[in-house]
Amino acid sequence: MSRIASILLPLPLPEAFDYAEPEGMELSVGDQVAAPLGPNLMRGVVAALRDGAGVNRPLKSVQARLDDPALPPKTLEFVQWAARYAVDAPGQPLAIALRGARAPKAKPHKVVELTGRAPARATPARTKVLEAAAAAALPPAELARAAGVSGGVVKGLLDDGVLAVRTIAPAADFEMPDPHRAGQTLSASQAAAADALRDLVRAGGFQVALLDGVTGSGKTEVYLEAAAEALGADPTAQVLILLPEIALTQAVIARVATRFAAQPGEWHSDVAPPARRRVWEGVLSGGCRIVVGARSALFLPFRNLKLVVVDEEHDGSFKQEEGFIYHARDLAVARGKIEGAGVVLASATPSLESLRNAETGRYHWLKLAARHGTARLPEIGLVDLRETPPESGRWLSPPLVAAMGETLLRGEQVLLFLNRRGYAPLVLCKACGQRMTAPDTDSWLVEHRYSGRLVCHLTGFSMPKPAACPHCAAKDSLVSIGPGVERVEEEARSLFRQARVAVFSSDTVFDAREAKRLVETMAAGEIDVLVATQAAAKGHNFPKLTLVGVVDADLGLRGGDLRAAERTYQLLAQATGRAGRRDRPGRALLQTYLPDHAVMQALAAQDREAFVAAEMGERELAGLPPFGRLAAVIASDVDAQRLEEFCRAMAEVAPNTPGVEVYGPADAPLSLVRGRRRKRFLVRADRSVDLSAYMAAWRARVRPKGATRVAIDIDPYSFL
Ligand SMILES: [Zn+2]
């Protein structure tokens, strides 16, 4: 035998598999190959090659080397690093890295167009087709469907030369960005930060900068200058901009396209598979030089990555909670280190982790103090709901309603912020007191009035709202408890009958295009009151928005987990920062039952430093992040007994290591999900401990049986 190729497959397998390299194939590390697995052929990547002399066991042979270029060695290194860090199988991040490779290629497609020739014979059916063809260029079958006629009518018009078929080729190469175009005029504060970032990029190598600037201070323009420097200095350099929400991508893509006169690659779950394939191939070939995308863009096979920007770096959506569990901000820093690239973390409310790294000098700290242009920070007031509660069955307090009235009278806009989808978070029976829950999950069902359904936000389970209580059969006994955005919308409509009210949540805005449309409608002043979840709290500029009302400022504090206060501060600072842009002063009102809480006081005083100092102090005392590290083990099983035994066994073999404390097992707060019982361990470690290695060693000591599943979450954000 000549050589053995160790092939990494995009599957949750603990390690790479060995295959024989066929004579003459001459594989290299990173090559993409087809390898037999059971009866199938799978795409895999050569992770290592070694001499096969002395190996006697029979090995299957690599079937073929694929046409796609080899994965760059640093991409492969990153995939393996990420797996080790997350204590998961390397095939999991590899599957994300190969996602674009498995998408179908774009094909040329045919559309029908008018030729300008008049039909010899006009019929009502033919007229409908001509009208539909004038409205949009569609493929023949879709045109017939759009016109509501049979395919024969379209064919007849094609035969007569009234319509013609045109073939549209798939999009060609990516446009080359022009880094030498002039950017926007920067304020003094922006210019200073941009200079610092340019120096950092020019120096080259791995460095991290925290770009810390209040809402509206113009961070995007600043990091685009760093991108221009990277792209201009090296004709093959690539830049990645990561965003937490798909809703934000369109705005950032438009700004990148304007700045560099080239459309960047777009990467997120809404991008159609052929377009994804195009970005993946463009990134791998080096032709796609700027990518704007969601967290999984981090795994794209970049050839020469020189700059990674993580915008809104504090945002919890960067944490992937299912499947391969990772935090994109942390992995972005790791990828930057492996690639020798600069990393920019941008936020108006940086995470405590990043602030700590900036304070200790591990990150460069660039502060943007002044607001861009002439806009001023909003005035923030607390509405004490104990003093001025809303009327019974209502959620907007008299002071907020009065402020809304004044704002609307001036022809300005109101944003009501409530981070809760649907109509009511809880439905219960007033006859028997039973709460409506999902059948196989112990979470409450959320009422959605638009769809008339009760929905489990955790699993997606839904059912029509029953007419009678499923438990006691009482008729019309179900009552909706508490508000969601739909209910606040209803209240706003009833209070201000003339106002145009709209809802922005993931139930009303399904994709990037719909988000863009709603944002444009709001920006154009065609909405008076926008009721929104956090989807609208970020990044958008609405010049006529001068009042932000936070319906339930205490909502995020109720869970009481490690980051509850930090998250609440960040979210509400972002939401209230929407008020008042350009020359109009803004105002924000926070409805709270906890006006004395440190978070509310810090928000009202706009004193981030005091809040951060207090929060850091508490974390340091408890040895919690960023002063210590956490990991969670989530074990689950359909069989409660077997789960119990597994957790007991796991607890017994926890390695005894100085600086590490293991808590649990305990029932998870969500103790039943999709029919599986769940238990959790929490591990706290000093910063000096290699927590990933500790977790890997622990898990190796006990093997789950039957349907028991174990997931490890390094630096958990969810404690449910
Ligand atoms: Zn009942």
XYZ file of C-alpha atoms and ligand atoms in Angstrom:
721
model
C 0.000 0.000 0.000
C 1.267 3.484 -0.752
C -0.282 6.112 1.514
C -3.173 6.385 3.933
C -5.440 9.412 3.710
C -7.214 10.409 6.852
C -10.515 11.860 5.655
C -12.714 14.169 7.679
C -16.381 13.642 6.862
C -19.084 16.239 7.587
C -20.776 13.977 10.147
C -20.854 13.867 13.954
C -18.082 11.261 14.101
C -15.411 11.492 16.786
C -12.501 11.464 14.336
C -11.296 11.253 10.731
C -11.526 7.886 8.906
C -8.642 6.180 7.159
C -8.800 5.378 3.442
C -6.204 4.076 1.009
C -4.927 6.556 -1.541
C -5.256 4.945 -4.986
C -2.112 4.764 -7.131
C -1.480 7.989 -8.975
C -4.082 10.131 -7.190
C -1.423 12.229 -5.411
C -3.692 13.751 -2.780
C -2.825 16.798 -0.684
C -4.142 17.940 2.676
C -7.330 19.979 2.139
C -8.306 18.162 -1.057
C -12.008 17.504 -1.381
C -12.703 13.888 -2.210
C -15.528 11.423 -2.647
C -15.141 8.620 -0.137
C -17.314 5.536 0.332
C -19.237 5.361 3.609
C -21.481 2.324 3.894
C -23.347 2.098 0.615
C -22.937 5.828 -0.154
C -20.298 8.155 -1.445
C -19.647 11.219 0.686
C -17.830 14.461 0.203
C -14.910 14.612 2.626
C -11.696 16.526 3.115
C -8.190 15.115 3.414
C -7.066 15.995 6.939
C -3.716 14.177 6.886
C -1.629 11.797 4.792
C 0.817 9.221 6.082
C 2.875 6.326 4.910
C 0.843 3.129 4.747
C 3.790 0.722 4.993
C 3.161 -1.985 7.556
C -0.602 -1.456 7.699
C -2.286 -4.761 7.129
C -5.934 -4.041 7.767
C -8.026 -3.691 4.626
C -8.990 -0.107 3.877
C -11.504 1.242 1.425
C -10.035 3.491 -1.216
C -10.768 7.137 -1.864
C -13.119 7.098 -4.847
C -12.143 10.354 -6.548
C -10.740 13.789 -6.046
C -13.511 16.348 -6.612
C -13.320 19.256 -9.031
C -13.718 21.854 -6.276
C -10.465 23.457 -5.171
C -8.854 22.181 -1.978
C -9.953 23.741 1.311
C -7.282 26.241 2.360
C -5.113 24.741 5.154
C -6.103 27.528 7.558
C -9.798 26.821 7.026
C -9.142 23.203 7.905
C -7.111 24.255 10.912
C -9.940 26.533 12.048
C -12.519 23.748 11.679
C -10.412 21.450 13.848
C -9.705 24.175 16.379
C -13.419 25.030 16.635
C -14.311 21.388 17.260
C -11.760 21.076 20.018
C -12.884 24.337 21.610
C -16.563 23.398 21.503
C -15.812 19.802 22.637
C -17.633 18.414 19.615
C -16.867 16.221 16.597
C -14.783 17.940 13.884
C -17.330 16.790 11.300
C -19.844 19.246 12.804
C -17.994 22.487 11.935
C -16.796 20.825 8.718
C -20.435 20.336 7.711
C -20.970 24.088 8.169
C -17.815 24.830 6.158
C -19.044 22.608 3.313
C -22.647 23.828 3.350
C -22.121 25.968 0.253
C -20.419 23.125 -1.593
C -23.490 20.954 -1.338
C -25.914 23.573 -2.616
C -26.941 23.206 -6.270
C -25.283 25.408 -8.851
C -27.349 28.130 -10.467
C -28.655 27.096 -13.885
C -29.494 29.339 -16.790
C -33.248 29.862 -16.853
C -35.692 30.887 -19.544
C -38.167 33.744 -19.305
C -40.812 34.950 -21.723
C -40.867 38.537 -22.970
C -43.024 40.635 -25.299
C -41.490 41.154 -28.729
C -43.623 44.170 -29.540
C -45.490 42.396 -32.338
C -49.296 42.582 -32.014
C -51.200 39.306 -31.956
C -53.029 38.454 -35.211
C -56.009 37.319 -33.184
C -56.905 38.737 -29.741
C -58.839 36.663 -27.180
C -59.511 37.423 -23.504
C -57.057 34.638 -22.547
C -54.357 36.053 -24.829
C -54.895 39.561 -23.417
C -54.412 38.231 -19.878
C -51.108 36.639 -20.911
C -49.873 39.837 -22.555
C -50.735 41.816 -19.431
C -48.929 39.328 -17.204
C -45.891 39.292 -19.514
C -45.743 43.080 -19.445
C -45.754 43.035 -15.634
C -42.906 40.549 -15.146
C -40.500 38.362 -17.087
C -41.490 34.841 -16.038
C -40.720 31.302 -17.208
C -43.444 30.006 -19.647
C -45.250 27.806 -17.119
C -45.265 30.528 -14.452
C -46.539 33.052 -16.978
C -49.496 30.809 -17.801
C -50.180 30.414 -14.076
C -49.894 34.141 -13.440
C -52.354 34.836 -16.276
C -54.665 32.038 -15.153
C -54.661 30.358 -18.562
C -53.453 27.038 -19.976
C -49.907 26.590 -21.269
C -51.312 26.282 -24.782
C -52.212 29.990 -24.870
C -48.619 30.974 -24.070
C -47.309 28.495 -26.664
C -49.622 29.932 -29.320
C -48.307 33.441 -28.656
C -44.719 32.174 -28.809
C -45.451 30.450 -32.135
C -46.948 33.679 -33.503
C -43.856 35.646 -32.505
C -45.787 37.873 -30.096
C -43.739 36.471 -27.228
C -40.125 35.304 -27.282
C -38.028 33.243 -24.907
C -34.861 34.758 -23.461
C -32.246 32.724 -21.619
C -30.843 34.330 -18.491
C -27.365 33.138 -17.537
C -26.541 32.677 -13.850
C -24.775 35.620 -12.228
C -21.191 35.852 -13.371
C -18.108 36.623 -11.293
C -18.181 38.919 -8.307
C -17.447 42.556 -9.003
C -14.040 43.683 -7.817
C -14.393 46.190 -4.990
C -12.714 49.535 -5.547
C -10.991 50.396 -2.255
C -9.727 53.743 -3.534
C -13.102 55.439 -3.824
C -13.610 58.199 -1.329
C -15.645 57.206 1.721
C -18.068 59.417 3.584
C -16.838 62.504 5.350
C -15.992 61.483 8.885
C -16.351 63.416 12.109
C -13.171 64.096 14.076
C -13.933 61.232 16.428
C -14.649 58.829 13.543
C -11.535 59.938 11.696
C -9.349 59.247 14.723
C -10.803 55.754 15.126
C -10.497 55.079 11.384
C -6.835 56.121 11.468
C -6.176 53.767 14.362
C -7.867 50.902 12.519
C -5.948 51.620 9.307
C -2.685 51.519 11.261
C -3.714 48.237 12.767
C -4.548 46.738 9.354
C -1.350 48.155 7.842
C 0.745 46.596 10.613
C -0.770 43.258 9.596
C -1.077 40.105 11.655
C -3.571 39.179 14.309
C -4.855 42.042 16.410
C -8.229 42.767 17.935
C -9.835 46.187 18.270
C -12.982 47.015 20.183
C -14.836 49.809 18.368
C -16.927 51.228 21.162
C -19.352 53.980 20.235
C -22.812 55.093 21.310
C -25.790 54.336 19.082
C -25.644 56.411 15.939
C -21.961 57.360 16.328
C -21.234 55.976 12.864
C -19.307 52.770 13.534
C -20.074 51.303 10.108
C -18.289 54.093 8.226
C -15.289 53.604 10.493
C -14.928 49.860 9.995
C -15.478 50.256 6.258
C -12.304 52.401 6.261
C -10.442 49.473 7.808
C -11.892 47.241 5.078
C -10.749 49.714 2.414
C -7.243 49.648 3.830
C -7.144 45.832 3.832
C -8.550 45.531 0.298
C -6.283 48.267 -1.056
C -3.064 46.939 0.461
C -3.348 43.443 -1.004
C -5.166 42.654 -4.271
C -6.214 39.226 -2.986
C -7.250 40.282 0.538
C -10.713 39.236 1.739
C -12.951 40.865 4.339
C -15.753 39.309 6.377
C -18.470 41.371 8.095
C -20.598 39.388 10.543
C -24.038 40.630 11.598
C -26.355 39.233 14.258
C -29.653 39.579 12.377
C -30.700 38.916 8.823
C -32.900 42.017 9.116
C -29.731 44.126 9.271
C -27.935 42.609 6.297
C -29.686 44.556 3.535
C -28.781 47.929 5.032
C -25.131 46.970 5.536
C -24.892 45.368 2.087
C -26.171 48.587 0.526
C -23.545 50.613 2.377
C -20.740 48.225 1.409
C -21.912 48.281 -2.231
C -21.892 52.086 -2.235
C -18.530 52.358 -0.522
C -16.711 49.943 -2.846
C -18.884 50.072 -5.992
C -19.278 46.295 -5.842
C -21.962 43.986 -4.533
C -20.519 41.883 -1.669
C -21.259 38.196 -1.179
C -24.302 37.675 1.050
C -24.439 34.689 3.374
C -27.316 33.707 5.667
C -30.175 31.263 5.854
C -32.411 33.337 3.553
C -29.965 33.204 0.656
C -31.166 30.744 -1.996
C -28.980 27.627 -2.339
C -27.564 28.467 -5.828
C -26.576 31.945 -4.624
C -24.965 30.357 -1.601
C -23.009 28.008 -3.834
C -21.802 31.014 -5.804
C -20.559 32.794 -2.668
C -18.888 29.631 -1.382
C -17.060 29.096 -4.669
C -16.192 32.796 -4.932
C -14.723 32.813 -1.422
C -12.742 29.654 -2.122
C -11.396 30.896 -5.457
C -10.658 34.332 -4.004
C -12.971 36.114 -6.459
C -15.434 37.086 -3.742
C -13.514 39.581 -1.631
C -16.167 40.902 0.748
C -18.748 38.779 2.525
C -21.564 40.187 4.653
C -23.266 37.448 6.572
C -24.630 35.725 9.630
C -22.530 33.719 12.088
C -22.017 30.659 9.861
C -20.137 32.830 7.305
C -17.253 32.411 9.720
C -16.766 28.883 8.356
C -16.450 29.902 4.686
C -13.217 28.702 3.008
C -11.437 32.070 2.751
C -8.186 32.106 0.758
C -6.671 35.253 2.207
C -8.790 36.608 5.032
C -7.324 39.885 6.273
C -10.105 41.455 8.315
C -13.083 40.170 10.289
C -15.664 42.631 11.595
C -18.202 41.516 14.182
C -20.890 44.200 14.216
C -23.097 44.433 17.337
C -20.582 42.096 18.957
C -22.529 41.971 22.243
C -25.557 40.436 20.540
C -26.797 37.110 21.895
C -27.761 35.927 18.413
C -24.092 35.278 17.706
C -24.436 32.292 19.973
C -25.513 29.190 18.073
C -27.478 27.060 20.550
C -28.366 23.953 18.560
C -26.309 21.380 16.702
C -22.738 22.637 16.778
C -22.803 25.011 19.767
C -20.511 28.024 19.400
C -20.254 31.765 19.898
C -19.411 33.497 16.626
C -17.665 36.405 18.346
C -15.269 34.118 20.161
C -14.662 31.998 17.069
C -14.140 35.157 14.970
C -11.258 36.079 17.242
C -9.902 32.534 16.927
C -10.209 32.592 13.147
C -8.430 35.946 13.053
C -5.603 34.458 15.072
C -5.266 31.439 12.778
C -5.428 33.575 9.628
C -3.182 36.318 10.981
C -5.992 38.788 10.349
C -7.274 41.885 12.083
C -10.519 41.591 14.058
C -12.832 44.520 14.792
C -15.567 44.082 17.392
C -18.093 46.906 17.128
C -20.832 47.815 19.596
C -22.561 50.641 21.408
C -22.889 48.349 24.421
C -19.939 45.942 24.319
C -20.102 42.625 26.121
C -18.409 42.495 29.499
C -16.025 39.928 28.008
C -14.831 42.373 25.337
C -14.729 45.321 27.735
C -12.560 43.301 30.078
C -10.166 42.447 27.245
C -10.047 46.126 26.314
C -9.456 47.224 29.921
C -6.571 44.797 30.325
C -5.005 45.862 27.038
C -5.487 42.605 25.150
C -7.699 44.489 22.687
C -7.171 47.976 21.288
C -9.955 50.175 22.615
C -11.292 52.745 20.169
C -14.002 54.979 21.563
C -16.404 56.958 19.431
C -17.853 59.448 21.849
C -19.760 61.983 19.815
C -22.890 61.230 17.918
C -22.470 61.506 14.175
C -23.990 64.644 12.661
C -25.995 66.918 14.887
C -28.209 64.314 16.553
C -28.407 64.264 20.308
C -28.807 61.350 22.694
C -32.407 60.865 23.786
C -33.677 61.874 27.177
C -34.590 58.718 29.093
C -37.338 58.636 31.710
C -38.596 55.873 33.965
C -42.338 55.294 34.348
C -42.903 53.762 37.772
C -45.752 51.326 37.144
C -46.462 51.124 40.886
C -47.370 54.831 40.823
C -49.002 55.137 37.405
C -50.200 51.708 36.318
C -52.095 51.156 33.065
C -55.851 50.607 33.296
C -56.909 47.038 33.928
C -56.395 44.890 30.829
C -54.151 47.534 29.275
C -50.367 47.712 29.008
C -49.579 51.327 28.180
C -49.418 53.619 31.244
C -50.974 57.109 31.285
C -47.579 58.910 31.042
C -46.592 56.846 27.993
C -49.997 57.319 26.355
C -49.754 61.086 26.920
C -46.261 61.190 25.410
C -47.483 59.163 22.425
C -50.316 61.632 21.877
C -47.936 64.632 21.915
C -45.517 62.917 19.550
C -48.189 61.936 17.037
C -49.642 65.436 17.170
C -46.275 66.822 16.050
C -46.336 64.395 13.110
C -43.482 62.350 14.571
C -43.132 58.608 15.057
C -43.365 56.275 18.042
C -41.622 52.934 18.558
C -43.176 50.682 21.186
C -40.667 48.062 22.160
C -41.698 44.725 23.622
C -39.489 41.716 23.171
C -42.354 39.261 23.021
C -43.897 37.795 19.900
C -47.581 36.993 19.510
C -50.647 38.254 21.344
C -50.294 36.857 24.845
C -47.488 34.815 26.404
C -49.856 32.669 28.420
C -53.366 31.296 28.006
C -55.197 29.776 30.930
C -58.634 28.394 31.718
C -60.561 30.574 34.151
C -62.761 27.597 35.068
C -60.079 25.091 36.100
C -56.944 27.260 36.187
C -55.043 24.992 33.807
C -52.311 26.630 31.691
C -52.148 25.721 28.034
C -48.874 23.894 27.373
C -47.411 21.916 24.500
C -48.052 18.159 24.729
C -44.396 17.090 24.833
C -42.629 20.212 26.109
C -43.042 21.969 29.446
C -43.289 25.480 28.049
C -46.387 27.630 27.825
C -48.151 28.069 24.532
C -48.157 31.619 23.187
C -51.353 32.931 21.676
C -51.072 34.355 18.156
C -54.193 36.228 17.056
C -53.126 36.789 13.428
C -52.969 33.055 12.879
C -55.547 32.115 15.550
C -53.132 29.525 16.929
C -51.375 28.645 20.156
C -47.662 28.273 19.432
C -44.694 26.799 21.308
C -41.816 29.184 20.531
C -39.297 26.590 21.548
C -40.232 23.729 19.260
C -42.555 25.342 16.743
C -45.481 23.121 17.797
C -48.800 24.849 17.197
C -52.531 24.127 17.414
C -55.702 26.099 16.718
C -56.943 27.906 19.823
C -59.598 25.539 21.158
C -63.185 26.735 21.717
C -63.422 24.738 24.937
C -60.828 23.983 27.625
C -59.069 20.711 26.744
C -58.884 19.849 30.470
C -62.349 20.643 31.912
C -64.295 21.175 28.667
C -65.651 24.544 29.897
C -66.728 26.658 26.930
C -65.212 30.110 26.247
C -63.151 29.844 29.415
C -59.679 30.525 27.987
C -58.205 33.889 28.907
C -55.101 35.572 27.489
C -52.625 36.664 30.144
C -50.049 39.384 29.550
C -49.076 41.236 26.423
C -47.227 40.365 23.237
C -46.620 42.772 20.359
C -49.962 41.919 18.721
C -51.843 42.923 21.843
C -49.938 46.186 22.205
C -50.701 46.890 18.545
C -54.415 46.369 19.290
C -54.200 48.773 22.224
C -52.317 51.412 20.207
C -54.957 51.203 17.463
C -57.794 51.610 19.943
C -56.099 54.601 21.616
C -55.084 56.411 18.428
C -57.641 55.566 15.786
C -56.089 57.801 13.136
C -52.581 56.418 13.587
C -51.016 53.970 11.167
C -49.803 51.124 13.366
C -47.551 48.252 12.255
C -45.858 45.296 13.932
C -42.246 44.255 13.371
C -41.533 40.773 14.672
C -40.363 37.501 13.177
C -44.040 36.558 12.699
C -44.807 39.586 10.541
C -41.416 39.950 8.871
C -40.307 36.626 7.477
C -37.271 37.468 5.410
C -34.632 40.052 4.610
C -36.645 41.586 1.780
C -39.763 42.018 3.917
C -37.642 43.554 6.695
C -36.152 46.009 4.216
C -39.616 46.963 2.977
C -40.931 47.619 6.480
C -37.824 49.593 7.458
C -38.208 51.727 4.319
C -41.909 52.316 5.022
C -41.043 53.433 8.545
C -38.126 55.587 7.341
C -40.442 57.239 4.797
C -42.784 58.239 7.623
C -45.644 56.030 6.426
C -45.987 54.343 9.805
C -46.894 56.349 12.921
C -46.536 53.692 15.603
C -44.258 50.708 15.143
C -44.656 47.940 17.695
C -41.501 45.858 17.600
C -39.533 43.054 19.156
C -35.751 43.263 19.208
C -35.703 42.706 15.442
C -36.234 46.475 15.035
C -34.167 47.604 18.001
C -30.903 47.457 16.134
C -29.101 49.502 13.581
C -31.947 51.244 11.783
C -32.189 55.015 11.475
C -35.661 56.515 11.483
C -35.354 60.292 11.207
C -38.896 61.037 12.402
C -38.806 58.638 15.341
C -38.706 60.736 18.499
C -40.379 58.567 21.124
C -39.458 55.052 22.183
C -41.717 53.409 24.743
C -40.393 50.265 26.398
C -43.555 48.403 27.379
C -41.962 45.999 29.852
C -38.448 47.050 30.794
C -38.274 44.359 33.500
C -38.943 41.469 31.127
C -35.318 40.429 30.609
C -34.487 40.592 34.320
C -37.004 37.963 35.350
C -34.976 34.929 34.256
C -32.266 36.013 36.661
C -29.432 34.248 34.864
C -25.824 35.406 34.798
C -26.277 37.851 31.939
C -29.842 39.044 32.664
C -28.805 42.528 33.791
C -26.144 42.907 31.097
C -28.518 41.745 28.364
C -31.315 44.010 29.584
C -29.000 46.985 29.689
C -27.701 46.296 26.174
C -31.127 45.694 24.664
C -32.777 48.727 26.243
C -29.830 51.013 25.505
C -30.127 49.917 21.862
C -33.901 50.337 21.799
C -33.918 53.744 23.481
C -31.032 54.838 21.244
C -33.445 54.680 18.290
C -35.169 57.844 19.460
C -34.100 61.203 18.089
C -31.841 61.447 15.121
C -30.502 64.344 13.124
C -31.959 67.555 14.514
C -34.954 66.202 16.407
C -34.497 65.589 20.121
C -35.659 62.156 21.197
C -37.247 60.774 24.287
C -37.532 57.265 25.710
C -39.860 56.068 28.448
C -39.212 52.815 30.264
C -42.187 51.227 32.000
C -40.879 49.411 35.062
C -41.866 48.058 38.446
C -38.186 48.179 39.430
C -37.193 51.846 39.010
C -34.467 51.459 41.651
C -32.781 48.527 39.926
C -29.172 49.247 38.902
C -30.027 48.638 35.242
C -32.896 51.160 35.223
C -30.864 53.734 37.116
C -27.932 53.376 34.722
C -30.230 53.670 31.699
C -31.973 56.757 33.049
C -28.670 58.421 33.929
C -27.098 57.183 30.664
C -24.199 56.037 32.783
C -22.833 52.895 31.181
C -19.598 53.066 33.118
C -21.331 52.931 36.487
C -23.380 49.950 35.377
C -20.377 48.128 33.950
C -18.296 48.798 37.056
C -21.021 47.450 39.367
C -21.663 44.400 37.209
C -17.947 43.660 36.790
C -17.527 43.882 40.553
C -20.196 41.253 41.166
C -18.846 38.938 38.494
C -15.322 39.214 39.826
C -16.417 38.338 43.358
C -18.207 35.229 42.093
C -15.459 34.263 39.646
C -17.951 34.406 36.780
C -17.243 35.458 33.191
C -15.267 37.446 32.212
C -13.273 36.658 35.383
C -13.880 32.923 35.233
C -15.325 30.566 32.712
C -18.478 28.464 32.512
C -19.511 25.346 30.677
C -22.754 23.422 30.752
C -23.591 19.793 30.185
C -27.118 19.138 28.980
C -28.139 15.492 29.109
C -31.475 14.350 27.785
C -33.399 11.132 27.311
C -36.951 10.005 26.666
C -36.513 7.639 29.629
C -36.337 9.515 32.941
C -34.817 6.545 34.797
C -31.994 6.013 32.312
C -31.297 9.763 32.314
C -31.113 9.730 36.103
C -28.615 6.863 36.060
C -26.478 8.446 33.404
C -26.280 11.750 35.275
C -25.391 9.960 38.517
C -22.612 8.078 36.702
C -21.398 11.280 35.114
C -21.332 13.106 38.460
C -19.219 10.329 39.979
C -16.473 10.548 37.362
C -16.123 14.340 37.173
C -12.353 14.955 37.172
C -11.108 16.565 40.353
C -9.128 19.553 39.128
C -8.046 22.601 41.155
C -9.874 25.718 40.048
C -12.884 23.798 38.726
C -16.259 23.427 40.441
C -19.029 21.186 39.166
C -22.664 21.891 40.096
C -25.481 19.468 39.453
C -27.025 17.466 38.015
C -30.280 19.374 38.351
C -33.483 19.309 36.360
C -33.172 21.873 33.592
C -35.653 24.777 33.900
C -37.061 23.392 30.648
C -37.188 19.862 31.958
C -39.137 18.390 29.035
C -38.568 19.282 25.384
C -39.999 17.288 22.474
C -40.684 14.404 24.810
C -37.138 14.305 26.182
C -36.376 14.857 29.877
C -33.454 17.220 30.428
C -30.881 17.617 33.164
C -27.981 20.038 33.458
C -24.574 20.356 35.028
C -22.876 23.709 35.357
C -19.090 23.934 35.545
C -17.227 27.002 36.755
C -13.506 27.276 36.155
C -10.726 29.754 36.751
C -9.445 31.460 33.633
C -6.173 29.546 33.863
C -7.949 26.195 33.346
C -8.210 24.693 29.834
C -11.948 24.222 30.161
C -12.402 22.507 26.780
C -9.770 19.915 27.688
C -11.414 19.389 31.087
C -14.847 18.856 29.509
C -13.458 16.518 26.851
C -11.700 14.425 29.502
C -14.854 14.252 31.604
C -17.088 13.231 28.767
C -14.652 10.520 27.669
C -15.085 8.828 31.057
C -18.714 7.881 30.626
C -20.513 6.529 27.619
C -24.176 7.376 27.119
C -26.482 4.378 26.616
C -29.577 4.013 24.500
C -31.266 7.279 23.655
C -29.270 9.377 26.140
C -27.792 12.421 24.466
C -25.124 14.714 25.866
C -24.406 18.224 24.667
C -21.602 20.418 25.956
C -21.993 24.173 25.876
C -18.804 26.175 26.418
C -19.589 29.677 27.733
C -23.337 29.096 27.853
C -25.713 31.997 27.212
C -28.863 30.015 27.804
C -29.425 28.336 31.138
C -32.765 26.739 30.270
Zn -60.450 24.296 32.130
